[in-house]
XYZ file of N, CA and C in Angstrom:
570
model
N 6.022 -149.415 -53.571
C 6.398 -148.016 -53.590
C 6.798 -147.601 -52.177
N 8.013 -147.101 -52.030
C 8.517 -146.690 -50.726
C 7.831 -145.413 -50.258
N 7.630 -145.349 -48.937
C 7.086 -144.132 -48.359
C 8.189 -143.089 -48.250
N 7.772 -141.839 -48.181
C 8.690 -140.738 -47.920
C 8.690 -140.489 -46.421
N 9.774 -139.943 -45.913
C 9.875 -139.663 -44.486
C 10.253 -138.205 -44.279
N 9.687 -137.610 -43.237
C 10.036 -136.239 -42.874
C 10.581 -136.252 -41.447
N 11.699 -135.584 -41.257
C 12.341 -135.567 -39.938
C 11.527 -134.746 -38.942
N 11.794 -135.007 -37.678
C 11.142 -134.245 -36.611
C 11.472 -132.761 -36.757
N 12.714 -132.460 -37.069
C 13.158 -131.071 -37.230
C 12.355 -130.363 -38.323
N 12.247 -130.988 -39.491
C 11.529 -130.378 -40.613
C 10.050 -130.190 -40.278
N 9.427 -131.223 -39.717
C 8.004 -131.140 -39.398
C 7.740 -130.038 -38.365
N 8.557 -129.994 -37.332
C 8.353 -128.983 -36.284
C 8.517 -127.562 -36.821
N 9.465 -127.356 -37.718
C 9.634 -126.022 -38.303
C 8.407 -125.616 -39.125
N 7.846 -126.557 -39.856
C 6.639 -126.267 -40.642
C 5.496 -125.874 -39.708
N 5.294 -126.639 -38.666
C 4.200 -126.374 -37.718
C 4.431 -125.040 -37.002
N 5.661 -124.764 -36.614
C 5.973 -123.496 -35.955
C 5.708 -122.317 -36.890
N 6.023 -122.463 -38.174
C 5.766 -121.399 -39.147
C 4.270 -121.130 -39.244
N 3.477 -122.195 -39.296
C 2.013 -122.050 -39.346
C 1.479 -121.412 -38.063
N 2.044 -121.804 -36.927
C 1.579 -121.279 -35.635
C 1.943 -119.802 -35.467
N 3.086 -119.420 -35.952
C 3.526 -118.029 -35.801
C 2.657 -117.079 -36.623
N 2.187 -117.543 -37.773
C 1.381 -116.704 -38.671
C 0.075 -117.411 -39.029
N -0.813 -117.596 -38.051
C -2.037 -118.381 -38.303
C -3.021 -117.714 -39.274
N -2.929 -116.407 -39.431
C -3.862 -115.719 -40.334
C -3.188 -115.290 -41.633
N -2.076 -115.936 -41.963
C -1.341 -115.610 -43.190
C -1.107 -116.878 -44.012
N -0.943 -116.674 -45.307
C -0.421 -117.748 -46.141
C 1.056 -117.867 -45.795
N 1.532 -119.079 -45.563
C 2.958 -119.291 -45.303
C 3.490 -120.314 -46.294
N 4.790 -120.230 -46.544
C 5.398 -121.240 -47.394
C 6.872 -121.367 -47.077
N 7.445 -122.455 -47.569
C 8.859 -122.712 -47.364
C 9.298 -123.893 -48.199
N 10.561 -124.246 -48.076
C 11.095 -125.356 -48.850
C 11.511 -126.502 -47.934
N 11.495 -127.693 -48.513
C 11.949 -128.901 -47.827
C 13.313 -129.279 -48.382
N 14.190 -129.746 -47.508
C 15.548 -130.108 -47.897
C 15.791 -131.595 -47.686
N 16.655 -132.151 -48.527
C 17.056 -133.554 -48.427
C 18.578 -133.619 -48.492
N 19.171 -134.440 -47.611
C 20.612 -134.692 -47.723
C 20.858 -135.433 -49.029
N 21.937 -135.103 -49.685
C 22.259 -135.785 -50.947
C 22.359 -137.292 -50.748
N 22.766 -137.721 -49.558
C 22.870 -139.159 -49.266
C 21.494 -139.829 -49.150
N 20.440 -139.030 -48.986
C 19.077 -139.574 -48.885
C 18.328 -139.525 -50.215
N 19.059 -139.329 -51.298
C 18.461 -139.404 -52.632
C 18.622 -140.837 -53.132
N 17.542 -141.423 -53.589
C 17.583 -142.780 -54.146
C 17.219 -142.672 -55.618
N 18.146 -143.016 -56.489
C 17.968 -142.836 -57.933
C 17.642 -141.376 -58.258
N 18.265 -140.454 -57.514
C 18.072 -139.024 -57.750
C 16.794 -138.456 -57.180
N 16.022 -139.273 -56.441
C 14.740 -138.825 -55.883
C 14.820 -138.831 -54.350
N 14.200 -137.847 -53.693
C 14.281 -137.788 -52.224
C 13.537 -138.943 -51.556
N 14.108 -139.449 -50.455
C 13.437 -140.466 -49.643
C 13.137 -139.922 -48.240
N 13.906 -138.908 -47.837
C 13.705 -138.317 -46.508
C 13.966 -136.819 -46.581
N 13.079 -136.055 -45.966
C 13.238 -134.607 -45.875
C 13.840 -134.319 -44.504
N 15.063 -133.786 -44.507
C 15.803 -133.615 -43.260
C 15.556 -132.271 -42.586
N 15.108 -131.282 -43.360
C 14.957 -129.947 -42.792
C 13.965 -129.141 -43.623
N 13.524 -128.046 -43.080
C 12.643 -127.110 -43.779
C 13.184 -125.709 -43.566
N 13.039 -124.880 -44.578
C 13.441 -123.480 -44.463
C 12.209 -122.621 -44.712
N 11.720 -121.932 -43.674
C 10.544 -121.069 -43.838
C 10.882 -119.857 -44.706
N 10.046 -119.596 -45.701
C 10.323 -118.478 -46.602
C 9.442 -117.269 -46.332
N 8.151 -117.387 -46.588
C 7.310 -116.181 -46.605
C 6.038 -116.317 -45.770
N 5.575 -115.167 -45.318
C 4.258 -115.070 -44.685
C 3.521 -113.799 -45.138
N 4.146 -113.009 -45.962
C 3.521 -111.795 -46.486
C 3.138 -112.017 -47.938
N 2.258 -111.238 -48.472
C 1.797 -111.298 -49.864
C 2.691 -112.143 -50.770
N 2.593 -113.433 -50.660
C 3.502 -114.320 -51.386
C 3.247 -114.319 -52.883
N 2.041 -114.038 -53.312
C 1.694 -114.163 -54.712
C 2.324 -113.158 -55.648
N 2.284 -111.914 -55.285
C 2.733 -110.863 -56.199
C 4.077 -110.280 -55.800
N 4.882 -111.070 -55.145
C 6.140 -110.585 -54.606
C 7.323 -111.294 -55.258
N 8.430 -110.625 -55.300
C 9.674 -111.246 -55.776
C 10.406 -111.974 -54.655
N 9.903 -111.835 -53.445
C 10.589 -112.406 -52.291
C 10.801 -113.917 -52.432
N 9.783 -114.710 -52.838
C 10.048 -116.147 -52.966
C 11.176 -116.471 -53.949
N 11.232 -115.745 -55.043
C 12.280 -115.979 -56.042
C 13.660 -115.646 -55.469
N 13.752 -114.532 -54.771
C 15.023 -114.138 -54.138
C 15.404 -115.141 -53.059
N 14.421 -115.538 -52.262
C 14.674 -116.491 -51.189
C 15.166 -117.827 -51.739
N 14.541 -118.316 -52.803
C 14.969 -119.583 -53.394
C 16.409 -119.514 -53.879
N 16.779 -118.407 -54.480
C 18.154 -118.243 -54.952
C 19.134 -118.265 -53.780
N 18.786 -117.567 -52.711
C 19.661 -117.527 -51.530
C 19.762 -118.904 -50.868
N 18.608 -119.558 -50.696
C 18.590 -120.871 -50.044
C 19.377 -121.879 -50.874
N 19.236 -121.829 -52.195
C 19.970 -122.762 -53.072
C 21.467 -122.692 -52.828
N 21.989 -121.486 -52.675
C 23.413 -121.326 -52.412
C 23.829 -121.887 -51.066
N 23.010 -121.669 -50.065
C 23.331 -122.136 -48.713
C 23.266 -123.653 -48.617
N 22.192 -124.244 -49.148
C 22.003 -125.683 -48.985
C 22.998 -126.510 -49.788
N 23.403 -125.992 -50.941
C 24.385 -126.718 -51.745
C 25.683 -126.915 -50.987
N 26.104 -125.889 -50.273
C 27.341 -125.960 -49.489
C 27.205 -126.902 -48.294
N 25.970 -127.147 -47.858
C 25.733 -128.006 -46.694
C 25.469 -129.462 -47.085
N 25.558 -129.776 -48.382
C 25.338 -131.162 -48.809
C 23.880 -131.559 -48.881
N 23.003 -130.570 -49.029
C 21.574 -130.846 -49.155
C 21.054 -130.237 -50.454
N 19.849 -130.640 -50.821
C 19.196 -130.099 -52.013
C 17.773 -129.694 -51.653
N 17.243 -128.719 -52.380
C 15.836 -128.352 -52.220
C 15.025 -129.421 -52.935
N 14.177 -130.104 -52.191
C 13.473 -131.260 -52.744
C 11.962 -131.182 -52.589
N 11.461 -130.070 -52.081
C 10.018 -129.932 -51.932
C 9.642 -128.528 -51.512
N 8.353 -128.289 -51.542
C 7.801 -126.980 -51.192
C 6.592 -127.217 -50.310
N 6.463 -126.447 -49.232
C 5.257 -126.547 -48.395
C 4.542 -125.210 -48.381
N 3.237 -125.272 -48.176
C 2.447 -124.041 -48.063
C 1.211 -124.312 -47.212
N 0.741 -123.259 -46.572
C -0.505 -123.298 -45.798
C -1.261 -122.020 -46.107
N -2.574 -122.129 -46.100
C -3.415 -120.974 -46.429
C -3.852 -120.227 -45.179
N -4.261 -118.976 -45.381
C -4.775 -118.178 -44.276
C -6.191 -118.602 -43.889
N -6.889 -119.268 -44.780
C -8.245 -119.753 -44.517
C -8.165 -121.192 -44.023
N -8.718 -121.444 -42.858
C -8.663 -122.756 -42.217
C -9.192 -123.879 -43.099
N -10.190 -123.586 -43.912
C -10.838 -124.633 -44.712
C -10.239 -124.780 -46.109
N -9.201 -124.053 -46.405
C -8.643 -124.019 -47.754
C -7.445 -124.955 -47.877
N -7.574 -125.962 -48.720
C -6.475 -126.902 -48.944
C -6.075 -126.998 -50.412
N -6.546 -126.076 -51.222
C -6.213 -126.151 -52.650
C -4.782 -125.661 -52.885
N -4.259 -125.983 -54.044
C -2.931 -125.505 -54.424
C -3.129 -124.248 -55.265
N -2.714 -123.115 -54.733
C -2.871 -121.864 -55.474
C -1.819 -121.783 -56.571
N -2.067 -120.932 -57.525
C -1.205 -120.839 -58.705
C 0.224 -120.436 -58.351
N 0.407 -119.618 -57.341
C 1.746 -119.172 -56.964
C 2.546 -120.303 -56.330
N 1.904 -121.058 -55.448
C 2.579 -122.221 -54.844
C 2.924 -123.240 -55.920
N 2.011 -123.440 -56.842
C 2.239 -124.392 -57.920
C 3.427 -123.980 -58.785
N 3.521 -122.697 -59.095
C 4.631 -122.213 -59.932
C 5.983 -122.398 -59.231
N 6.032 -122.118 -57.943
C 7.283 -122.302 -57.203
C 7.636 -123.791 -57.147
N 6.628 -124.629 -56.870
C 6.861 -126.070 -56.828
C 7.299 -126.590 -58.200
N 6.728 -126.047 -59.271
C 7.147 -126.427 -60.629
C 8.627 -126.134 -60.837
N 9.067 -124.977 -60.366
C 10.476 -124.588 -60.508
C 11.381 -125.552 -59.737
N 10.960 -125.930 -58.545
C 11.740 -126.883 -57.751
C 11.777 -128.240 -58.462
N 10.634 -128.667 -59.005
C 10.556 -129.957 -59.707
C 11.419 -129.979 -60.972
N 11.618 -128.828 -61.597
C 12.510 -128.742 -62.767
C 13.944 -129.110 -62.392
N 14.311 -128.775 -61.166
C 15.691 -128.981 -60.723
C 15.900 -130.231 -59.877
N 14.803 -130.863 -59.413
C 14.941 -132.028 -58.540
C 13.857 -133.057 -58.851
N 14.261 -134.204 -59.391
C 13.306 -135.288 -59.629
C 12.665 -135.703 -58.318
N 11.397 -136.049 -58.370
C 10.704 -136.536 -57.185
C 10.324 -135.468 -56.182
N 10.445 -134.193 -56.561
C 10.078 -133.105 -55.638
C 8.601 -133.225 -55.267
N 8.267 -132.784 -54.073
C 6.885 -132.843 -53.609
C 6.358 -131.444 -53.315
N 5.044 -131.348 -53.329
C 4.321 -130.132 -52.944
C 3.442 -130.531 -51.773
N 3.699 -129.956 -50.613
C 2.983 -130.323 -49.388
C 2.063 -129.180 -48.972
N 0.793 -129.510 -48.808
C -0.184 -128.550 -48.304
C -0.459 -128.908 -46.849
N -0.434 -127.922 -45.973
C -0.743 -128.159 -44.567
C -2.244 -127.984 -44.391
N -2.883 -129.018 -43.873
C -4.318 -128.983 -43.592
C -4.493 -128.311 -42.231
N -4.730 -127.020 -42.245
C -4.774 -126.226 -41.013
C -5.867 -126.668 -40.050
N -6.904 -127.316 -40.559
C -7.976 -127.800 -39.676
C -7.469 -128.859 -38.699
N -6.391 -129.511 -39.049
C -5.867 -130.605 -38.221
C -4.836 -130.142 -37.196
N -4.528 -128.849 -37.188
C -3.534 -128.331 -36.257
C -4.222 -127.829 -34.988
N -3.607 -128.098 -33.857
C -4.175 -127.706 -32.567
C -3.038 -127.647 -31.543
N -3.382 -127.342 -30.297
C -2.366 -127.345 -29.246
C -1.835 -128.757 -29.003
N -2.693 -129.750 -29.191
C -2.262 -131.151 -29.092
C -2.509 -131.782 -30.456
N -1.471 -131.854 -31.250
C -1.582 -132.334 -32.622
C -1.723 -133.857 -32.616
N -2.808 -134.337 -33.207
C -3.094 -135.774 -33.240
C -2.706 -136.416 -34.576
N -2.640 -135.596 -35.629
C -2.436 -136.084 -36.984
C -1.485 -135.122 -37.683
N -0.616 -135.636 -38.547
C 0.397 -134.750 -39.150
C -0.200 -133.626 -39.997
N -1.388 -133.799 -40.573
C -2.052 -132.735 -41.322
C -1.353 -132.354 -42.621
N -0.579 -133.272 -43.199
C 0.157 -132.985 -44.427
C -0.506 -133.654 -45.622
N -0.774 -132.882 -46.647
C -1.333 -133.399 -47.893
C -0.221 -133.326 -48.927
N 0.196 -134.469 -49.434
C 1.368 -134.550 -50.312
C 0.935 -134.748 -51.765
N 1.547 -133.969 -52.621
C 1.325 -134.099 -54.066
C 2.670 -134.271 -54.756
N 2.651 -134.989 -55.868
C 3.873 -135.101 -56.676
C 3.574 -134.640 -58.093
N 4.622 -134.271 -58.779
C 4.512 -133.706 -60.117
C 4.331 -134.824 -61.136
N 3.267 -134.736 -61.940
C 3.036 -135.740 -62.980
C 3.339 -135.183 -64.366
N 3.302 -133.904 -64.521
C 3.648 -133.221 -65.765
C 3.850 -131.755 -65.407
N 4.455 -130.996 -66.297
C 4.694 -129.589 -65.989
C 3.378 -128.895 -65.664
N 3.284 -128.370 -64.478
C 2.090 -127.653 -64.051
C 0.983 -128.544 -63.522
N 1.224 -129.848 -63.456
C 0.186 -130.764 -62.965
C 0.692 -131.513 -61.738
N -0.005 -131.351 -60.640
C 0.357 -132.004 -59.389
C -0.796 -132.896 -58.955
N -0.481 -134.119 -58.568
C -1.491 -135.111 -58.216
C -1.234 -135.598 -56.790
N -2.322 -135.922 -56.070
C -2.136 -136.475 -54.729
C -1.222 -137.682 -54.810
N -0.268 -137.737 -53.922
C 0.735 -138.793 -53.960
C 0.197 -140.098 -53.413
N 0.605 -141.185 -54.036
C 0.272 -142.513 -53.523
C 1.197 -142.863 -52.372
N 2.348 -142.206 -52.343
C 3.292 -142.423 -51.243
C 2.810 -141.669 -50.020
N 2.925 -142.296 -48.872
C 2.587 -141.619 -47.636
C 3.837 -140.902 -47.124
N 3.644 -139.704 -46.615
C 4.744 -138.978 -45.987
C 4.662 -139.283 -44.498
N 5.543 -140.161 -44.033
C 5.481 -140.557 -42.629
C 6.454 -139.717 -41.802
N 6.095 -139.545 -40.562
C 6.942 -138.796 -39.629
C 8.073 -139.701 -39.155
N 9.230 -139.118 -38.914
C 10.416 -139.862 -38.501
C 10.129 -140.731 -37.266
N 9.636 -140.158 -36.222
C 9.229 -140.864 -34.998
C 7.849 -140.307 -34.671
N 6.812 -140.946 -35.174
C 5.490 -140.314 -35.199
C 5.033 -139.735 -33.865
N 4.954 -140.532 -32.817
C 4.411 -140.013 -31.556
C 5.320 -138.950 -30.945
N 6.626 -139.151 -31.050
C 7.572 -138.174 -30.508
C 7.501 -136.871 -31.300
N 7.430 -136.974 -32.619
C 7.380 -135.786 -33.470
C 6.116 -134.979 -33.204
N 4.972 -135.654 -33.102
C 3.713 -134.946 -32.828
C 3.743 -134.294 -31.450
N 4.298 -134.994 -30.458
C 4.401 -134.441 -29.102
C 5.352 -133.234 -29.088
N 6.445 -133.333 -29.807
C 7.418 -132.235 -29.875
C 6.791 -130.998 -30.525
N 6.109 -131.200 -31.659
C 5.459 -130.071 -32.344
C 4.398 -129.440 -31.449
N 3.634 -130.264 -30.748
C 2.606 -129.749 -29.837
C 3.228 -128.916 -28.727
N 4.334 -129.400 -28.172
C 5.007 -128.677 -27.088
C 5.559 -127.334 -27.578
N 6.117 -127.307 -28.768
C 6.654 -126.056 -29.319
C 5.557 -125.013 -29.502
N 4.376 -125.469 -29.891
C 3.242 -124.551 -30.054
C 2.709 -124.135 -28.693
N 2.482 -125.119 -27.818
C 1.900 -124.855 -26.493
C 2.779 -123.912 -25.671
N 4.102 -124.085 -25.762
C 5.034 -123.271 -24.971
C 5.369 -121.932 -25.632
N 4.857 -121.707 -26.830
C 5.082 -120.428 -27.501
C 6.454 -120.276 -28.138
N 7.186 -121.366 -28.261
C 8.532 -121.314 -28.820
C 8.498 -120.944 -30.306
N 7.350 -121.169 -30.946
C 7.213 -120.829 -32.369
C 7.486 -119.353 -32.638
N 7.333 -118.510 -31.613
C 7.570 -117.069 -31.803
C 9.020 -116.758 -32.171
N 9.931 -117.676 -31.847
C 11.356 -117.481 -32.123
C 11.741 -117.859 -33.548
N 10.849 -118.517 -34.269
C 11.146 -118.924 -35.640
C 11.305 -117.699 -36.535
N 12.264 -117.761 -37.436
C 12.529 -116.662 -38.369
C 12.320 -117.177 -39.782
N 11.522 -116.460 -40.574
C 11.404 -116.818 -41.991
C 12.137 -115.768 -42.824
N 12.175 -115.967 -44.132
C 12.932 -115.063 -45.001
C 12.376 -113.645 -44.953
N 11.058 -113.496 -44.821
C 10.462 -112.160 -44.677
C 11.032 -111.443 -43.452
N 11.165 -112.168 -42.322
C 11.754 -111.570 -41.114
C 13.211 -111.179 -41.353
N 13.907 -112.029 -42.069
C 15.318 -111.769 -42.392
C 15.459 -110.479 -43.206
N 14.524 -110.226 -44.111
C 14.586 -108.996 -44.910
C 14.366 -107.755 -44.046
N 13.596 -107.912 -42.962
C 13.385 -106.804 -42.030
C 14.618 -106.547 -41.172
N 15.327 -107.618 -40.826
C 16.525 -107.513 -39.997
C 17.495 -108.602 -40.445
N 18.491 -108.224 -41.223
C 19.356 -109.229 -41.836
C 20.244 -109.975 -40.840
N 20.229 -109.597 -39.576
C 20.975 -110.355 -38.577
C 20.225 -111.617 -38.157
N 18.947 -111.709 -38.510
C 18.160 -112.901 -38.158
C 18.428 -114.028 -39.154
N 18.598 -115.235 -38.641
C 18.937 -116.399 -39.440
C 17.676 -117.164 -39.846
N 17.285 -117.062 -41.107
C 16.057 -117.706 -41.578
C 16.213 -119.206 -41.796
N 17.439 -119.715 -41.736
C 17.634 -121.175 -41.848
C 17.303 -121.821 -40.498
N 17.350 -121.031 -39.439
C 17.015 -121.484 -38.088
C 17.878 -122.655 -37.652
């Protein structure tokens, strides 16, 4: 079974999103170049698009954001191939019903889609471990821990880069879809 790979760009955006909103639930989507699909399933996640950090559960924002992102990524030769989320509680790694529903929708449209939970306990100024918990869809509404490992594109470089972005405060410049709704001149694709 082949491992999945996540690019430095995608990983750093996820970490920056978590760093910018450490006391909020955050989520976003993972993208794959169409050329990185093997038998219609993703092998590498090339980018991430941060979506929400505000009341994600009872909001229409994720649905609107997914529709907008779908249009943008299709034109760029990529597909939405996964969903990431992190909780506001440091010790919480469960998949909440809202994240699961969004991931289910992505899995309906993309074989091999993944649901990634960020283990916030593993994040620090000097990141030693990727802190990603990967699940894959086994049936509608059922997500199981993946046997495939999600490896970083260049592990030591990627971890050092993410650490530097957090340490230097560059994460403050990241824009998610919620920010875009506040000021539509901000680019949430980053």
